[in-house]
Each structure stands twice: as structure tokens, then as C-alpha cells.
PDB file of N, CA and C in Angstrom:
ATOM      1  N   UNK A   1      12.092  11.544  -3.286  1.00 35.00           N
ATOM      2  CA  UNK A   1      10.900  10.766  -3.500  1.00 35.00           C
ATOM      3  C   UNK A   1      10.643   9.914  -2.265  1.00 35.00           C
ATOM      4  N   UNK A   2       9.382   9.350  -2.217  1.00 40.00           N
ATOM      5  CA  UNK A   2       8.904   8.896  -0.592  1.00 40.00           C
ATOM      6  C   UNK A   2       8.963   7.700  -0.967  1.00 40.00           C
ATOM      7  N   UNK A   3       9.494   6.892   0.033  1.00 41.00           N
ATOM      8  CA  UNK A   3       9.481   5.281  -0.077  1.00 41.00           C
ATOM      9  C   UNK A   3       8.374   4.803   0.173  1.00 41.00           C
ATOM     10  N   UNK A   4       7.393   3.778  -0.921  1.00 42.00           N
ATOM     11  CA  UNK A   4       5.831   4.011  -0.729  1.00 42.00           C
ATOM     12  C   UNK A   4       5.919   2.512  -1.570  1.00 42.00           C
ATOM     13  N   UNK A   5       5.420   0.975  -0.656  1.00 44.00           N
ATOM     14  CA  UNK A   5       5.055   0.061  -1.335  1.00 44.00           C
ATOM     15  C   UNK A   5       3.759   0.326  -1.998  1.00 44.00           C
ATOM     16  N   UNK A   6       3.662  -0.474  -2.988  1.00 43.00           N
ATOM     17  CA  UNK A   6       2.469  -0.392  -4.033  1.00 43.00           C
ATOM     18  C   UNK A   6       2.013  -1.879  -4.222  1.00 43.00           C
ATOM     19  N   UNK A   7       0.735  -1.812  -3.916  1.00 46.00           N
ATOM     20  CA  UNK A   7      -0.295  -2.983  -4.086  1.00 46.00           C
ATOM     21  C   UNK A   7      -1.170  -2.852  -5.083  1.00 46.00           C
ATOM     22  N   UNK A   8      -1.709  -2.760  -6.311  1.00 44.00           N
ATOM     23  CA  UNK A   8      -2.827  -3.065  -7.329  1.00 44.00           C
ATOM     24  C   UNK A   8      -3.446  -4.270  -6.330  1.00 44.00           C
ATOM     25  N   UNK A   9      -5.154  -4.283  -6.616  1.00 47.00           N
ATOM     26  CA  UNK A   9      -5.639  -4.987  -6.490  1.00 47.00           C
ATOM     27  C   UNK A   9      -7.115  -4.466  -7.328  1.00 47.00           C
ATOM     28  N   UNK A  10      -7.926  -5.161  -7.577  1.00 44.00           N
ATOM     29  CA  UNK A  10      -9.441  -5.057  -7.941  1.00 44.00           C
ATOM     30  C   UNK A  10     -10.360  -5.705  -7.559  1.00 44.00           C
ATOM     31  N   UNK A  11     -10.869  -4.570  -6.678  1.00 48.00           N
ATOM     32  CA  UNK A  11     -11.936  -5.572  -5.731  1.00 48.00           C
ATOM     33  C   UNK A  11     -12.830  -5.876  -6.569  1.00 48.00           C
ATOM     34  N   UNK A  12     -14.237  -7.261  -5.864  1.00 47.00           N
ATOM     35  CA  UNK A  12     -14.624  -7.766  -6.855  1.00 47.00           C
ATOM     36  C   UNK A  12     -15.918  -6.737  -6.432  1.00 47.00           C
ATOM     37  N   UNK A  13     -16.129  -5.874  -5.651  1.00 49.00           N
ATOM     38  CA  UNK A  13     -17.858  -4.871  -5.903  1.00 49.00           C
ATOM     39  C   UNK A  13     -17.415  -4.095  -6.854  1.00 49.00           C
ATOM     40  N   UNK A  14     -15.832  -3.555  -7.229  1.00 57.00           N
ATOM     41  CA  UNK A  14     -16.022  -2.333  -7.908  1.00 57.00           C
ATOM     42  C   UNK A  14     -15.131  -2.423  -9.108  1.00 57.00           C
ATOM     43  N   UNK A  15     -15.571  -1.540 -10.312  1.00 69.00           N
ATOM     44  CA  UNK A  15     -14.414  -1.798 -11.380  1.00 69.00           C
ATOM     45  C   UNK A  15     -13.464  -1.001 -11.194  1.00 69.00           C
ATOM     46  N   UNK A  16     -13.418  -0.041 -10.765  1.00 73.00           N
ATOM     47  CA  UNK A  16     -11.937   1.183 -10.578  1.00 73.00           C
ATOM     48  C   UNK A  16     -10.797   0.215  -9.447  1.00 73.00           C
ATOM     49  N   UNK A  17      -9.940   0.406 -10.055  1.00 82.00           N
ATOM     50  CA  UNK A  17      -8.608  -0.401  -9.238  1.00 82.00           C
ATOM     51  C   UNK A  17      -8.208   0.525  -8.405  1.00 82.00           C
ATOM     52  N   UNK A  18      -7.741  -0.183  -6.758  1.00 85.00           N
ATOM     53  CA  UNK A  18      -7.291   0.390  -6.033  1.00 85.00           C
ATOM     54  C   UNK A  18      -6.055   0.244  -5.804  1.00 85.00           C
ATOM     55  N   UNK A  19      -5.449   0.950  -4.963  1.00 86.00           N
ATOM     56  CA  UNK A  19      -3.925   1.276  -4.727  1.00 86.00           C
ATOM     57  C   UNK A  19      -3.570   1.265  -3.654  1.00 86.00           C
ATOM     58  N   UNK A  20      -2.757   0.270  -2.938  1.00 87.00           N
ATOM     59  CA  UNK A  20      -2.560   0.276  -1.549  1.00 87.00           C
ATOM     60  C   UNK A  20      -1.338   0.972  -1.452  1.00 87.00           C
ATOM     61  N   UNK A  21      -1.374   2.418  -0.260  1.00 84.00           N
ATOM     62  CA  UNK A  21       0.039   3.081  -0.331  1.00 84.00           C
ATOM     63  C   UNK A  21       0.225   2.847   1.251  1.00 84.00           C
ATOM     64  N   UNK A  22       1.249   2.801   1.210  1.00 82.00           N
ATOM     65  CA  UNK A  22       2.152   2.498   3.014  1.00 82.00           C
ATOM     66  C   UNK A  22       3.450   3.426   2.983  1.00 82.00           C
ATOM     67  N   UNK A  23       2.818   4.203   4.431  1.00 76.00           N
ATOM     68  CA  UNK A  23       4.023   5.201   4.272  1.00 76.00           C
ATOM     69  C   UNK A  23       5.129   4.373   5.349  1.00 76.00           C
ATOM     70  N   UNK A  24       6.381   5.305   5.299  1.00 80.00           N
ATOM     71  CA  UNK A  24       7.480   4.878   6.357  1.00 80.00           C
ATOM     72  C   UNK A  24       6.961   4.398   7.429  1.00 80.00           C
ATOM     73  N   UNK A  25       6.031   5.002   8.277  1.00 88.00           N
ATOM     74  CA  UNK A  25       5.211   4.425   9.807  1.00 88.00           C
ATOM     75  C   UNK A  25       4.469   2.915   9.624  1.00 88.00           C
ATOM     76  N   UNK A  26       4.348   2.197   7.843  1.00 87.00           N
ATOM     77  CA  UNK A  26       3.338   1.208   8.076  1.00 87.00           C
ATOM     78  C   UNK A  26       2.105   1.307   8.171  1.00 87.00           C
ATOM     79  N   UNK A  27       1.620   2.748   7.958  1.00 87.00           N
ATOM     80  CA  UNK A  27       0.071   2.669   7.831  1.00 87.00           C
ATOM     81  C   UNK A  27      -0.309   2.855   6.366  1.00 87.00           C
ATOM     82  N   UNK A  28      -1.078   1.535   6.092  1.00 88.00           N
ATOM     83  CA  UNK A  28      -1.264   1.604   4.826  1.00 88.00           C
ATOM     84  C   UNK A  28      -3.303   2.197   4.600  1.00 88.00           C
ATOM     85  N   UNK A  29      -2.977   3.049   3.300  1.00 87.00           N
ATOM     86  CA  UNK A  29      -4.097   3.606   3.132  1.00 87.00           C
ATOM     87  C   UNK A  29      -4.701   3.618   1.532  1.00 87.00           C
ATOM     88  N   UNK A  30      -5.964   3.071   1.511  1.00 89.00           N
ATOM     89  CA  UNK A  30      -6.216   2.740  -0.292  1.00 89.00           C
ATOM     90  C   UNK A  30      -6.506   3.756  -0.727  1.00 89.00           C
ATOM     91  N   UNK A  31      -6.322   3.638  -2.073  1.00 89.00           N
ATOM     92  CA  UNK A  31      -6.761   4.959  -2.727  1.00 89.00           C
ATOM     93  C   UNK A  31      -7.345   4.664  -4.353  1.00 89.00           C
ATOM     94  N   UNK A  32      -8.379   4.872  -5.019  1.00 90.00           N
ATOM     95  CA  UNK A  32      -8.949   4.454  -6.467  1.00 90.00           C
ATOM     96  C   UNK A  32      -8.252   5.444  -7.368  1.00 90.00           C
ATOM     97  N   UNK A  33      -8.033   4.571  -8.372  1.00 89.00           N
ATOM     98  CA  UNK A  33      -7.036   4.949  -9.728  1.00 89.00           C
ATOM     99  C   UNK A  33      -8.680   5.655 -10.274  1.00 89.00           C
ATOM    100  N   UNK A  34      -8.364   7.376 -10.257  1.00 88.00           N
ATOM    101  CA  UNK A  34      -9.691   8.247 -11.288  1.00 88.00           C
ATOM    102  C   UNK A  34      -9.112   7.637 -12.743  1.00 88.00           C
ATOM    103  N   UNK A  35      -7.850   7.778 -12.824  1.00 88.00           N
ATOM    104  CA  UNK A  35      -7.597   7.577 -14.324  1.00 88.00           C
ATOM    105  C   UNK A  35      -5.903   8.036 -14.642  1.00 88.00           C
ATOM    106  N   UNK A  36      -5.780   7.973 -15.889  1.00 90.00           N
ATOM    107  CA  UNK A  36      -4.002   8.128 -15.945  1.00 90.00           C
ATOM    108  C   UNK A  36      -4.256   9.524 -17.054  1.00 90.00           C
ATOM    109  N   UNK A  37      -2.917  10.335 -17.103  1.00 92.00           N
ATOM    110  CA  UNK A  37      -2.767  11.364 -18.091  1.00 92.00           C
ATOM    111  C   UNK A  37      -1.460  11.582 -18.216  1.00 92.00           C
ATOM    112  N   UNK A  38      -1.454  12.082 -19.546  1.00 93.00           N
ATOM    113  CA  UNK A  38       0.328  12.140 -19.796  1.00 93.00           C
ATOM    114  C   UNK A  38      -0.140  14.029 -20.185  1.00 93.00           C
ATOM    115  N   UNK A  39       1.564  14.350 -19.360  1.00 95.00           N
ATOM    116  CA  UNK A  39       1.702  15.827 -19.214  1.00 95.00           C
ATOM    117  C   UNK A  39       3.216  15.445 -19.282  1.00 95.00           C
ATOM    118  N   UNK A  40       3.310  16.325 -20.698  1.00 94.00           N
ATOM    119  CA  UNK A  40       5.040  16.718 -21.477  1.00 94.00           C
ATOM    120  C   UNK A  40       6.102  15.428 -21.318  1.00 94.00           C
ATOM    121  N   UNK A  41       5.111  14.170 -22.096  1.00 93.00           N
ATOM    122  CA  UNK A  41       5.566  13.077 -22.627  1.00 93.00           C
ATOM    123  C   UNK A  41       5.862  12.375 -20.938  1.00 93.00           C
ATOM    124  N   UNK A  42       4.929  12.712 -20.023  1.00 93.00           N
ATOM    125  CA  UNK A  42       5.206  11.862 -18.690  1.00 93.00           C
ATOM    126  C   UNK A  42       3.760  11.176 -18.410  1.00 93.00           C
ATOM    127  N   UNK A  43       4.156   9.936 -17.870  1.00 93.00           N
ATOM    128  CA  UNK A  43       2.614   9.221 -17.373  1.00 93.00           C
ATOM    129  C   UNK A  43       2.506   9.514 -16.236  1.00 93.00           C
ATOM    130  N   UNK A  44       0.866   9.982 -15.329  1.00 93.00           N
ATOM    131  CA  UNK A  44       0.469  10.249 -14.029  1.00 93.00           C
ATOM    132  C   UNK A  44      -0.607   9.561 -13.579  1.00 93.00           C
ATOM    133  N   UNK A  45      -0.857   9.084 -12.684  1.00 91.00           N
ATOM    134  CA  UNK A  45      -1.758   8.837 -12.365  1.00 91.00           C
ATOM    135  C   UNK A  45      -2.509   9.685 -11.093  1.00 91.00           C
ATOM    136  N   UNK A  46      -4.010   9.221 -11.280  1.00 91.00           N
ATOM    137  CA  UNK A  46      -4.724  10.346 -10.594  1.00 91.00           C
ATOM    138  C   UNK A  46      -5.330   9.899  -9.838  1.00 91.00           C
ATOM    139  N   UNK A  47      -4.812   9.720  -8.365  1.00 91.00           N
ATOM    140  CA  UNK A  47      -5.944   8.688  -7.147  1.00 91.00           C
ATOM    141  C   UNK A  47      -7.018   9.793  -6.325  1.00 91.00           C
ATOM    142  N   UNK A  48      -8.042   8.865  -5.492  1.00 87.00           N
ATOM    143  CA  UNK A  48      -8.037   9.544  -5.035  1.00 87.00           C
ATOM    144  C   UNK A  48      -8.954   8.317  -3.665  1.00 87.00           C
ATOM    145  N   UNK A  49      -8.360   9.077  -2.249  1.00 87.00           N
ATOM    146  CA  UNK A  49      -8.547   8.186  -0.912  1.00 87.00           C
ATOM    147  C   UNK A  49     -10.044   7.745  -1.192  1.00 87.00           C
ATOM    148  N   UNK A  50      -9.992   6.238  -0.855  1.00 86.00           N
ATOM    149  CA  UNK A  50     -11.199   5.628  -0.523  1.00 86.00           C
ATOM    150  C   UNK A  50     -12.046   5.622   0.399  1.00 86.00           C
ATOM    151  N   UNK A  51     -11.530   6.118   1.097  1.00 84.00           N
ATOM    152  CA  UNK A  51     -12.051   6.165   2.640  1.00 84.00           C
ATOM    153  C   UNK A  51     -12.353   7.925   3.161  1.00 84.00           C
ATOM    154  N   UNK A  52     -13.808   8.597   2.674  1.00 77.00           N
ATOM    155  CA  UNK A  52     -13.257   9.952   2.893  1.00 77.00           C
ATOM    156  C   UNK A  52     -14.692  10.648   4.347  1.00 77.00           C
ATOM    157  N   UNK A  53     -14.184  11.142   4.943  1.00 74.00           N
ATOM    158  CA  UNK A  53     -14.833  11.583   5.875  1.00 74.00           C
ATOM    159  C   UNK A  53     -16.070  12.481   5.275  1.00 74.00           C
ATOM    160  N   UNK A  54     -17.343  12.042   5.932  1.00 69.00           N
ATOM    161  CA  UNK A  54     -18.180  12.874   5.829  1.00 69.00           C
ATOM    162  C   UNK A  54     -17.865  14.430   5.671  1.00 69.00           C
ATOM    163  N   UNK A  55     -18.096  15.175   4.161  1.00 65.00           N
ATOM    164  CA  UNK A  55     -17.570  16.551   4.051  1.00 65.00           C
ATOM    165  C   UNK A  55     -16.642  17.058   4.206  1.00 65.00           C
ATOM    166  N   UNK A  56     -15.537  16.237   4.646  1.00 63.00           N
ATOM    167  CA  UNK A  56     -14.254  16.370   3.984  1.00 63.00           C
ATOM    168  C   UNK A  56     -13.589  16.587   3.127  1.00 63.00           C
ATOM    169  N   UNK A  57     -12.689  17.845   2.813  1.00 67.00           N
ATOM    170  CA  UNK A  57     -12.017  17.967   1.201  1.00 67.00           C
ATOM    171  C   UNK A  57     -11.643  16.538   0.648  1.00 67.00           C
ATOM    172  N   UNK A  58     -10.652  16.659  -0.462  1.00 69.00           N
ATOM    173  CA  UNK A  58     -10.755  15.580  -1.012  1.00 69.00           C
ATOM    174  C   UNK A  58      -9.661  15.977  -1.550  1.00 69.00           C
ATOM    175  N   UNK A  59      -8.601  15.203  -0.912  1.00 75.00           N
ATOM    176  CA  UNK A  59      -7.004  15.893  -1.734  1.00 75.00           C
ATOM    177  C   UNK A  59      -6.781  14.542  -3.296  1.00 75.00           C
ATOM    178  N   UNK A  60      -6.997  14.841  -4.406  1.00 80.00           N
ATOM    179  CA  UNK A  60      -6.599  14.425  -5.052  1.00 80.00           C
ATOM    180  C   UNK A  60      -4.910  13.914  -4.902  1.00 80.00           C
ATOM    181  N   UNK A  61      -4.286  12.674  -5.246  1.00 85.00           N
ATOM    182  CA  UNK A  61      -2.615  12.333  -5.243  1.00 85.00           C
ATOM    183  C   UNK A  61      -2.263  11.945  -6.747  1.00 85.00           C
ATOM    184  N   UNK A  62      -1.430  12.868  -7.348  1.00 88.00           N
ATOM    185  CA  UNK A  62      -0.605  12.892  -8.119  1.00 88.00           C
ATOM    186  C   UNK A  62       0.667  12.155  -8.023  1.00 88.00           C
ATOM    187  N   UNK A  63       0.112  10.843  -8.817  1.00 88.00           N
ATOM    188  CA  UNK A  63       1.754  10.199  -8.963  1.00 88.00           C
ATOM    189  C   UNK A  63       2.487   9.737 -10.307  1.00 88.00           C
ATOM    190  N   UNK A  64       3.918  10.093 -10.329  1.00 87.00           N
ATOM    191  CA  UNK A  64       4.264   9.733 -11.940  1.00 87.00           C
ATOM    192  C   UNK A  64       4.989   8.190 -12.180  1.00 87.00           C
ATOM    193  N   UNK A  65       4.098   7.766 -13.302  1.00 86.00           N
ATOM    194  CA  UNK A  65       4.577   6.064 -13.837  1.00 86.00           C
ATOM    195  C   UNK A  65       5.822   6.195 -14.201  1.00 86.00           C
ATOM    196  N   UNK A  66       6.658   4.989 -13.347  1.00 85.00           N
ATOM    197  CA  UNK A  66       8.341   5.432 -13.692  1.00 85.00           C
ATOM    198  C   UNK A  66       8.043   3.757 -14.435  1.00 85.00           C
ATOM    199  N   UNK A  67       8.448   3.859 -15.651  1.00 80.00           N
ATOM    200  CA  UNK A  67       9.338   2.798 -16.391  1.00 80.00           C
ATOM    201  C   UNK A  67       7.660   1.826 -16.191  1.00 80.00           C
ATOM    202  N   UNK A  68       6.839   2.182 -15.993  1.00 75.00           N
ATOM    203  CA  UNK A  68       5.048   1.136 -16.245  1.00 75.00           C
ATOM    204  C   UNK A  68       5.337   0.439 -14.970  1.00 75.00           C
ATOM    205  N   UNK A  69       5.876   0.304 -14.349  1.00 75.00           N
ATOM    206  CA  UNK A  69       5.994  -0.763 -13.303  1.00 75.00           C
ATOM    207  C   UNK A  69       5.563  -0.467 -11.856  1.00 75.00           C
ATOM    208  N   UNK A  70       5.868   1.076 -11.922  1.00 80.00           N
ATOM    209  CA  UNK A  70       5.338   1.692 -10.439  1.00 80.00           C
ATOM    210  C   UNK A  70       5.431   3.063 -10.737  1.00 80.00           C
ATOM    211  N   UNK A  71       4.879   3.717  -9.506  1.00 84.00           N
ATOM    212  CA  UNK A  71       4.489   4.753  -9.111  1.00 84.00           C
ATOM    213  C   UNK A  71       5.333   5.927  -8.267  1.00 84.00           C
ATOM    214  N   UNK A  72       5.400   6.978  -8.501  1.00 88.00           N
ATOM    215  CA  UNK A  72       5.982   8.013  -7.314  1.00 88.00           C
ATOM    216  C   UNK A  72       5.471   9.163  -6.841  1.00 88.00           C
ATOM    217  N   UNK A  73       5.824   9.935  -5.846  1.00 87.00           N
ATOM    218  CA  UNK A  73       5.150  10.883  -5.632  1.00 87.00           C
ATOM    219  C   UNK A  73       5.697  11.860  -6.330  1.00 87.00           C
ATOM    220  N   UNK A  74       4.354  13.290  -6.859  1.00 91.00           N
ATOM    221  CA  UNK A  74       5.105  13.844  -7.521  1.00 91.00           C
ATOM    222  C   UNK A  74       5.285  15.380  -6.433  1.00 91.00           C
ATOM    223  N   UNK A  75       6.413  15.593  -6.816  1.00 89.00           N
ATOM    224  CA  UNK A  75       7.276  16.409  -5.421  1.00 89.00           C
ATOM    225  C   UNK A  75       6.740  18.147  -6.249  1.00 89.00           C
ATOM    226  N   UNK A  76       6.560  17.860  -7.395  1.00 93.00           N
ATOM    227  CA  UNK A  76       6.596  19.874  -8.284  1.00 93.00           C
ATOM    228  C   UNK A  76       5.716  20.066  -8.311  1.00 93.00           C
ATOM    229  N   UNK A  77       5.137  21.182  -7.155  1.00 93.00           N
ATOM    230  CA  UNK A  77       3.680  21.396  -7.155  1.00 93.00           C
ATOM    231  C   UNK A  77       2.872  22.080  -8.369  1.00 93.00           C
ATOM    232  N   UNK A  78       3.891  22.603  -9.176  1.00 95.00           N
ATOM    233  CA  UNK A  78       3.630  23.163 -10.494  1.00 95.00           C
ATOM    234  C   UNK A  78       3.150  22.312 -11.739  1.00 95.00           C
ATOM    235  N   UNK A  79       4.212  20.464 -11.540  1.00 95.00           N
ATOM    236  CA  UNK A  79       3.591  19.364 -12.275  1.00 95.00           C
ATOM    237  C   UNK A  79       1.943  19.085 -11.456  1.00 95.00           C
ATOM    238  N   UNK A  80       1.967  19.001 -10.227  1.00 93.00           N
ATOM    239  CA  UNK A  80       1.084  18.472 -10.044  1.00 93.00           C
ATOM    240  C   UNK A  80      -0.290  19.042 -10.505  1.00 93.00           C
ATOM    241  N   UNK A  81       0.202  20.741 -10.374  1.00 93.00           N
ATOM    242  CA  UNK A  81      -1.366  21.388 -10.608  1.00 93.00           C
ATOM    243  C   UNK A  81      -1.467  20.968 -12.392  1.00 93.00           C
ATOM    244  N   UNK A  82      -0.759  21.450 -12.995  1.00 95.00           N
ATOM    245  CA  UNK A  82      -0.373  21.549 -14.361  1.00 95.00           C
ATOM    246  C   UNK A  82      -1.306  20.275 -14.815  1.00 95.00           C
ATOM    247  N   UNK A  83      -1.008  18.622 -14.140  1.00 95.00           N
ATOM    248  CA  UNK A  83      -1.493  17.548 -14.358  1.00 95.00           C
ATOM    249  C   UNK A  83      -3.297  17.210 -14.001  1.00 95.00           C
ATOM    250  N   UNK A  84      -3.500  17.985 -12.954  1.00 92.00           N
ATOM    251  CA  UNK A  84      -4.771  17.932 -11.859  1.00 92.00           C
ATOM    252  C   UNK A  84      -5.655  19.066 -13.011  1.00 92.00           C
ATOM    253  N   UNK A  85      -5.328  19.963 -13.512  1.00 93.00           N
ATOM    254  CA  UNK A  85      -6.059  20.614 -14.502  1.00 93.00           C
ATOM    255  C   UNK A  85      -6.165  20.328 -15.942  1.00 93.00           C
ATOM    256  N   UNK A  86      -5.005  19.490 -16.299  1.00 94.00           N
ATOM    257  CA  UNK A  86      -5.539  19.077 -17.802  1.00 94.00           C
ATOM    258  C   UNK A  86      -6.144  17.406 -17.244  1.00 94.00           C
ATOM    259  N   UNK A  87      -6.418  16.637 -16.338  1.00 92.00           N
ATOM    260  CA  UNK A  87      -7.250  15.913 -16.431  1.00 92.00           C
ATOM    261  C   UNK A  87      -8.344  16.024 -15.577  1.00 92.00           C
ATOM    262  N   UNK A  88      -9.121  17.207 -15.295  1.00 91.00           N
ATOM    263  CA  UNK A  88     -10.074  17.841 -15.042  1.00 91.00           C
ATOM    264  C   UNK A  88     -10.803  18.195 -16.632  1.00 91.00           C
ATOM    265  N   UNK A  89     -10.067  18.931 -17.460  1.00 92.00           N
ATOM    266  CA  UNK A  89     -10.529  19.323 -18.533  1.00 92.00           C
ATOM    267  C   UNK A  89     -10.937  18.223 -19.300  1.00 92.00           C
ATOM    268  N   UNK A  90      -9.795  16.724 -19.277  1.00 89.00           N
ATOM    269  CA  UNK A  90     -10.085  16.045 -20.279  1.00 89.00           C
ATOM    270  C   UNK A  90     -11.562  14.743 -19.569  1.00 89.00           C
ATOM    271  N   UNK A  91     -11.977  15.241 -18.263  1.00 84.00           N
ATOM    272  CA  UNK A  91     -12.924  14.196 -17.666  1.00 84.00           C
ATOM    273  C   UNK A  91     -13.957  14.976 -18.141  1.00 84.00           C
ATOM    274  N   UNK A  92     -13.846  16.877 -18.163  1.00 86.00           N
ATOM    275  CA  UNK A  92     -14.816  17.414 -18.021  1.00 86.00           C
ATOM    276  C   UNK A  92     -15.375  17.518 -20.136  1.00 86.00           C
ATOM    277  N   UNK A  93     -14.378  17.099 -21.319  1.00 86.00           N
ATOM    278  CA  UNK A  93     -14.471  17.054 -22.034  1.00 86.00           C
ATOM    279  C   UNK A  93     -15.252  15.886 -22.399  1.00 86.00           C
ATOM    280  N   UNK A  94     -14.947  14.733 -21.711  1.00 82.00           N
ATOM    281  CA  UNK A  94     -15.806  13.399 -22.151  1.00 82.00           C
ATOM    282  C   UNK A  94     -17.317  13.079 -21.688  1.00 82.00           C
ATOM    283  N   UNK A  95     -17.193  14.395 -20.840  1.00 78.00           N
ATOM    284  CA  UNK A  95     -18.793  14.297 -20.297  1.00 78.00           C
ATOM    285  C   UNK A  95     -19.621  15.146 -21.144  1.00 78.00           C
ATOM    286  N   UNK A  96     -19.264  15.770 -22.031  1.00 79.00           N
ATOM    287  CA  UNK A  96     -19.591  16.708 -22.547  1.00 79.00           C
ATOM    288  C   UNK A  96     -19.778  16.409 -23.788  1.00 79.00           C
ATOM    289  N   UNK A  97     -19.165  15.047 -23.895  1.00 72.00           N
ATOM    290  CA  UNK A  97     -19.552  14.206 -25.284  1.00 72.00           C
ATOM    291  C   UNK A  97     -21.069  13.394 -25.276  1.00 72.00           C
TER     292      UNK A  97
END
């Protein structure tokens, strides 16, 4: 797992909470909480970079809630897709309400 301080904050223009991640080098980069989902009794959360280049993909980050207190990266690209598609379905279900 990647050693990654974690900042919550909520700015006051926007309601989605952001996430300050800092890798080993010290460059820290925000990222907005889309929302949380639990996949086979695990909590994830679903960011995604604040800062995105004109037409630039858009890598969604998959991270799992250890113990409510923080965050990790998730390393199984199999959790990650597994997670990235049932909360696709369940955003694409509430719109649909």
C-alpha cells in the first residue's frame, strides 16, 4: 500500500468534499469524493482529480475505508474494476429514478 497523507476539507463554493493526496515526492494533488460504495462487505471510495486538463481522460481513484478513519489505495485491479462498475450502475440507477 502507498504511503499517502489525507486531508478532508470542504471548500466553501462547493458541496462535494475534497481530498488532499501527497505522494512520497510531496506533491500534493486534490481530488472530489463522487461518492462511497461497499463491494463484498468493504467500504470504497470513488474520487476523482480536480484539476483535469482540457480533454483529458479522467482516471477515476479507487480507495478502500480502513477502520472509517482513512483511506488506501486499492492495489486489485479486479476490486477496482468490480467497484468502478457497480457504482457506475448504482449513479446510473438513481438517475433513472
Amino acid at each position: 500500500m502507498s504511503d499517502l497523507e489525507l486531508e478532508m476539507n470542504i471548500p466553501d463554493d462547493e458541496n462535494q468534499p475534497t481530498i488532499m493526496l501527497t505522494d512520497e515526492d510531496g506533491t500534493e494533488e486534490a481530488f472530489q469524493v463522487l461518492g462511497f460504495q461497499t463491494y463484498q462487505e468493504r467500504d470504497f471510495a470513488v474520487l476523482c482529480p480536480v484539476e483535469i486538463e482540457d480533454e483529458a481522460e479522467v482516471g477515476l481513484v479507487i480507495m478502500e475505508s480502513v477502520g472509517g478513519n482513512s483511506l488506501e489505495f486499492v492495489e486489485d485491479e479486479a476490486v477496482t474494476e468490480a467497484v468502478f462498475n457497480l457504482f457506475m450502475e448504482t449513479l446510473e440507477a438513481s438517475e433513472e429514478e
